[in-house]
Structure formats: C-alpha cells, structure tokens
Short mmCIF file of C-alpha atoms in Angstrom, two decimals:
data_model
loop_
_atom_site.label_atom_id
_atom_site.label_comp_id
_atom_site.label_asym_id
_atom_site.label_seq_id
_atom_site.Cartn_x
_atom_site.Cartn_y
_atom_site.Cartn_z
CA UNK A 1 13.85 -0.58 28.26
CA UNK A 2 15.07 -4.00 27.16
CA UNK A 3 14.70 -5.22 23.55
CA UNK A 4 11.87 -7.45 24.80
CA UNK A 5 10.06 -4.39 26.23
CA UNK A 6 10.56 -2.51 22.96
CA UNK A 7 9.20 -5.45 21.01
CA UNK A 8 6.16 -5.82 23.28
CA UNK A 9 5.38 -2.10 23.07
CA UNK A 10 5.82 -2.10 19.30
CA UNK A 11 3.49 -5.08 18.88
CA UNK A 12 0.94 -3.37 21.11
CA UNK A 13 1.14 -0.15 19.06
CA UNK A 14 0.87 -2.07 15.80
CA UNK A 15 -2.23 -3.96 16.85
CA UNK A 16 -3.77 -0.79 18.36
CA UNK A 17 -3.27 1.09 15.06
CA UNK A 18 -4.54 -1.89 13.06
CA UNK A 19 -7.73 -1.97 15.14
CA UNK A 20 -8.29 1.81 15.06
CA UNK A 21 -11.58 2.57 13.35
CA UNK A 22 -11.20 5.48 10.95
CA UNK A 23 -14.29 4.92 8.81
CA UNK A 24 -14.94 3.08 5.55
CA UNK A 25 -12.08 4.33 3.43
CA UNK A 26 -9.23 4.18 5.93
CA UNK A 27 -6.06 2.20 6.48
CA UNK A 28 -3.14 2.90 8.79
CA UNK A 29 -0.11 0.87 9.79
CA UNK A 30 3.04 1.37 11.83
CA UNK A 31 6.04 1.61 9.50
CA UNK A 32 8.76 2.11 12.13
CA UNK A 33 10.57 -0.77 13.83
CA UNK A 34 10.71 -1.69 17.55
CA UNK A 35 12.42 0.88 19.79
CA UNK A 36 12.24 3.72 17.28
CA UNK A 37 10.03 6.81 17.29
CA UNK A 38 6.67 5.58 16.00
CA UNK A 39 5.86 6.42 12.37
CA UNK A 40 2.53 5.60 10.79
CA UNK A 41 1.48 5.59 7.15
CA UNK A 42 -2.16 5.99 6.28
CA UNK A 43 -4.48 5.91 3.27
CA UNK A 44 -7.81 7.71 3.26
CA UNK A 45 -10.00 10.30 1.56
CA UNK A 46 -9.89 12.83 4.42
CA UNK A 47 -7.49 14.13 7.08
CA UNK A 48 -9.75 14.27 10.24
CA UNK A 49 -9.66 10.50 10.99
CA UNK A 50 -5.85 10.73 11.10
CA UNK A 51 -6.01 13.72 13.48
CA UNK A 52 -8.20 11.54 15.68
CA UNK A 53 -5.69 8.70 15.37
CA UNK A 54 -2.85 11.05 16.37
CA UNK A 55 -4.69 12.31 19.46
CA UNK A 56 -5.87 8.88 20.58
CA UNK A 57 -2.40 7.39 20.06
CA UNK A 58 -0.84 10.17 22.16
CA UNK A 59 -3.38 9.61 24.92
CA UNK A 60 -2.82 5.86 24.85
CA UNK A 61 0.98 5.67 24.49
CA UNK A 62 2.16 9.12 25.72
CA UNK A 63 4.24 9.70 22.61
CA UNK A 64 3.43 11.56 19.40
CA UNK A 65 3.64 9.43 16.26
CA UNK A 66 4.77 10.88 12.95
CA UNK A 67 1.87 10.24 10.56
CA UNK A 68 2.10 10.41 6.75
CA UNK A 69 -1.33 10.63 5.18
CA UNK A 70 -1.80 9.52 1.57
CA UNK A 71 -4.97 11.19 0.31
CA UNK A 72 -6.70 9.02 -2.27
CA UNK A 73 -9.87 9.24 -4.37
CA UNK A 74 -13.16 7.50 -3.54
CA UNK A 75 -12.57 5.21 -6.55
CA UNK A 76 -9.38 3.93 -4.87
CA UNK A 77 -11.11 3.01 -1.59
CA UNK A 78 -10.91 -0.71 -2.36
CA UNK A 79 -7.19 -0.51 -1.57
CA UNK A 80 -7.42 0.44 2.15
CA UNK A 81 -10.10 -2.23 2.64
CA UNK A 82 -7.90 -4.82 0.93
CA UNK A 83 -4.82 -3.85 2.98
CA UNK A 84 -6.83 -3.94 6.20
CA UNK A 85 -8.10 -7.45 5.50
CA UNK A 86 -4.66 -8.76 4.52
CA UNK A 87 -3.02 -7.11 7.54
CA UNK A 88 -4.18 -10.05 9.63
CA UNK A 89 -1.69 -12.28 7.82
CA UNK A 90 1.55 -12.98 9.65
CA UNK A 91 3.46 -13.28 6.37
CA UNK A 92 6.41 -10.89 5.99
CA UNK A 93 5.50 -7.87 3.89
CA UNK A 94 7.34 -7.13 0.68
CA UNK A 95 9.16 -3.80 0.54
CA UNK A 96 8.31 -1.48 -2.33
CA UNK A 97 10.54 1.56 -2.76
CA UNK A 98 9.95 4.33 -5.30
CA UNK A 99 12.72 6.62 -6.50
CA UNK A 100 10.31 9.59 -6.49
CA UNK A 101 6.82 10.13 -5.07
CA UNK A 102 5.94 13.06 -7.30
CA UNK A 103 6.15 12.30 -11.01
CA UNK A 104 5.67 14.72 -13.91
CA UNK A 105 3.19 13.65 -16.57
CA UNK A 106 4.90 11.41 -19.13
CA UNK A 107 7.90 10.65 -16.91
CA UNK A 108 8.64 7.10 -15.70
CA UNK A 109 7.76 5.73 -12.28
CA UNK A 110 10.81 3.78 -11.15
CA UNK A 111 11.92 1.86 -8.10
CA UNK A 112 12.50 -1.59 -6.66
CA UNK A 113 10.65 -4.37 -4.91
CA UNK A 114 12.35 -6.50 -2.25
CA UNK A 115 10.71 -9.78 -1.25
CA UNK A 116 11.78 -12.82 0.70
CA UNK A 117 13.41 -15.67 -1.25
CA UNK A 118 11.17 -18.11 -3.06
CA UNK A 119 8.12 -15.87 -3.00
CA UNK A 120 6.06 -14.76 -5.97
CA UNK A 121 4.69 -11.23 -6.37
CA UNK A 122 1.83 -9.78 -8.38
CA UNK A 123 2.15 -6.05 -8.97
CA UNK A 124 -0.47 -3.59 -10.15
CA UNK A 125 -1.13 0.13 -10.45
CA UNK A 126 -4.47 1.55 -9.33
CA UNK A 127 -5.02 4.94 -10.91
CA UNK A 128 -7.06 7.86 -9.53
CA UNK A 129 -10.15 6.57 -11.34
CA UNK A 130 -9.91 3.24 -9.52
CA UNK A 131 -8.76 1.27 -12.57
CA UNK A 132 -6.15 -1.43 -12.01
CA UNK A 133 -3.35 -2.10 -14.50
CA UNK A 134 -1.21 -5.23 -14.34
CA UNK A 135 2.50 -4.34 -14.12
CA UNK A 136 3.89 -7.88 -13.80
CA UNK A 137 5.44 -7.95 -17.27
CA UNK A 138 7.12 -4.56 -16.71
CA UNK A 139 9.25 -5.90 -13.86
CA UNK A 140 12.94 -6.71 -14.30
CA UNK A 141 14.26 -9.45 -12.00
CA UNK A 142 17.70 -8.87 -10.42
CA UNK A 143 19.45 -11.20 -7.97
CA UNK A 144 18.00 -9.77 -4.74
CA UNK A 145 15.21 -7.52 -6.01
CA UNK A 146 12.88 -6.64 -8.85
CA UNK A 147 13.25 -3.24 -10.50
CA UNK A 148 10.94 -1.22 -12.73
CA UNK A 149 10.98 1.91 -14.87
CA UNK A 150 7.56 2.51 -16.43
CA UNK A 151 6.64 5.67 -18.36
CA UNK A 152 3.23 6.89 -17.26
CA UNK A 153 1.01 9.62 -18.64
CA UNK A 154 -2.32 11.29 -17.96
CA UNK A 155 -5.35 11.34 -20.26
CA UNK A 156 -6.01 14.66 -22.00
CA UNK A 157 -8.81 15.73 -19.63
CA UNK A 158 -6.66 15.11 -16.54
CA UNK A 159 -3.77 16.93 -18.15
CA UNK A 160 -6.03 19.91 -18.88
CA UNK A 161 -7.23 19.97 -15.25
CA UNK A 162 -3.59 20.56 -14.27
CA UNK A 163 -3.87 18.89 -10.85
CA UNK A 164 -1.61 16.15 -9.50
CA UNK A 165 -3.57 12.92 -9.07
CA UNK A 166 -2.93 10.04 -6.63
CA UNK A 167 -1.71 6.68 -7.99
CA UNK A 168 -1.23 3.54 -5.89
CA UNK A 169 1.11 0.65 -6.60
CA UNK A 170 -0.03 -2.53 -4.89
CA UNK A 171 2.08 -5.66 -4.45
CA UNK A 172 0.69 -8.99 -3.29
CA UNK A 173 3.27 -11.58 -2.30
CA UNK A 174 2.91 -15.23 -1.42
CA UNK A 175 4.06 -18.77 -2.21
CA UNK A 176 2.48 -18.72 -5.71
CA UNK A 177 0.80 -16.55 -8.32
CA UNK A 178 -2.77 -15.47 -7.70
CA UNK A 179 -4.79 -16.35 -10.80
CA UNK A 180 -7.16 -13.39 -10.32
CA UNK A 181 -4.16 -11.03 -10.25
CA UNK A 182 -2.95 -12.23 -13.65
CA UNK A 183 -5.42 -10.06 -15.56
CA UNK A 184 -4.48 -8.58 -18.93
CA UNK A 185 -6.78 -5.65 -19.58
CA UNK A 186 -7.37 -2.71 -17.22
CA UNK A 187 -10.01 -3.72 -14.65
CA UNK A 188 -11.88 -1.72 -11.98
CA UNK A 189 -10.18 -2.35 -8.62
CA UNK A 190 -13.65 -2.64 -7.05
CA UNK A 191 -14.15 -5.88 -9.07
CA UNK A 192 -10.58 -7.15 -9.03
CA UNK A 193 -9.60 -6.82 -5.35
CA UNK A 194 -12.58 -8.79 -3.94
CA UNK A 195 -11.80 -11.60 -6.44
CA UNK A 196 -8.17 -11.66 -5.30
CA UNK A 197 -9.22 -11.74 -1.63
CA UNK A 198 -11.64 -14.58 -2.32
CA UNK A 199 -8.86 -16.59 -3.96
CA UNK A 200 -6.44 -15.92 -1.08
CA UNK A 201 -9.05 -16.96 1.50
CA UNK A 202 -9.91 -20.13 -0.42
CA UNK A 203 -6.22 -21.03 -0.82
CA UNK A 204 -5.37 -20.72 2.87
CA UNK A 205 -1.66 -19.95 2.21
CA UNK A 206 0.06 -16.94 3.73
CA UNK A 207 -0.10 -13.92 1.43
CA UNK A 208 0.80 -10.35 2.30
CA UNK A 209 0.33 -7.01 0.58
CA UNK A 210 1.98 -3.65 0.57
CA UNK A 211 1.14 -0.41 -1.20
CA UNK A 212 3.03 2.70 -2.12
CA UNK A 213 1.76 6.02 -3.33
CA UNK A 214 2.81 8.68 -5.77
CA UNK A 215 1.28 11.75 -7.33
CA UNK A 216 1.23 12.11 -11.09
CA UNK A 217 1.21 15.37 -13.06
CA UNK A 218 0.22 18.76 -11.70
#
C-alpha cells in the first residue's frame, strides 16, 4: 500500500477507536503511527470493554491490535472522560515519557516531556484516590524538553495494604497557561478537570492532553 493508503487506514482506525463506546470510565487511543502494526493504549476500571474493543477491531480491520490496558480506580475516572473530550482537538499531542512505570514507595518518578515549540504545558499527578497535585514547579526546562525527578510516597494506610496503586500524570498543552490548572493545593480531579475543560471551551484555542500511567508501591 502507498503512504497515502497507510495514512487513510490509520486515520480510519484512529477515529473508529475514538468513537468506540466502552462505557462511562473508558478511554482508548491508537498510539502507533501510519503503516505500523496497530497499538492501542486504554484507561478503564475493567478489562472486558477492551476485550470487546479487540474483537470488534479485528472484525472491522482484519488485523489484531496490541492493546495495553491501564487499570485505574473509580476516583480517577475523570481522566478518561477528560481525554475523550480533548481528543477532538487537532492540536499535536505532547509526548510524556517515564523512565519506569513501576515505582517503589518513596522512590522518584522521573522522565521527560516533549512539546512543540512555543507551547505551554500544565502538568499534574492524579493519585489513586482521585486527588490532583500540581507538578508545574517540579519541572526542569531543558532546550528541547522538560525533565522531572519527583520523590513520591504512599500514606501509611496504603503502605500497610501492600498493594501497588495506579497513578496518572496528565499534561495539558496549548498556546497559554490554563488558569484553572494553576492550582496550589491538592484538589479532587472531579472538581478540577471540569473547570479546566470549561476554560478550554470558553477560550476556543487549540489545547491537547496526554496521560501516562505508573504503579506506585506494592
């Protein structure tokens, strides 16, 4: 197939995945590029909707996608909703890369964020209880990227439970800072994300968002 065919097929797969209905707490997007084997990343509270996605995708496109499922808590469900709503934007997505996706309690989460030139990013962590923490002042600007190395620990009760818990880093990128995203004290994501969306919609500029996932402790 020609590059044009690859591009057309890829766009079709992306919009098909974007429109797939996996329930209330569900988000999936194609992470591979045109012409490659399709890979999909998803966020949700359960695996069955992704099994359905896999089967329906195979039926529709006659190829099996490689799906990575990030299982999150009910308190984090604002994130998939937020990503789904911002997916409609044609703005280029920032790239957020973590050095490790499984982090021992008390160790730092580290990595880098790559965005297009001249864009501003707001970065936050949404913990397993659905509380958002502003990470903007923990970022170190380099010439072509922003890096971070942030020690992170569990509360005593979570530590005692001994289970790894899901954490989400969310980056929103656009032509300027979002006032609602410049919060100082930890805030429930269920309050914060709708405020951010409202501001983006009122502004009318092109903003995009990306999330990445890691497990803490265990």
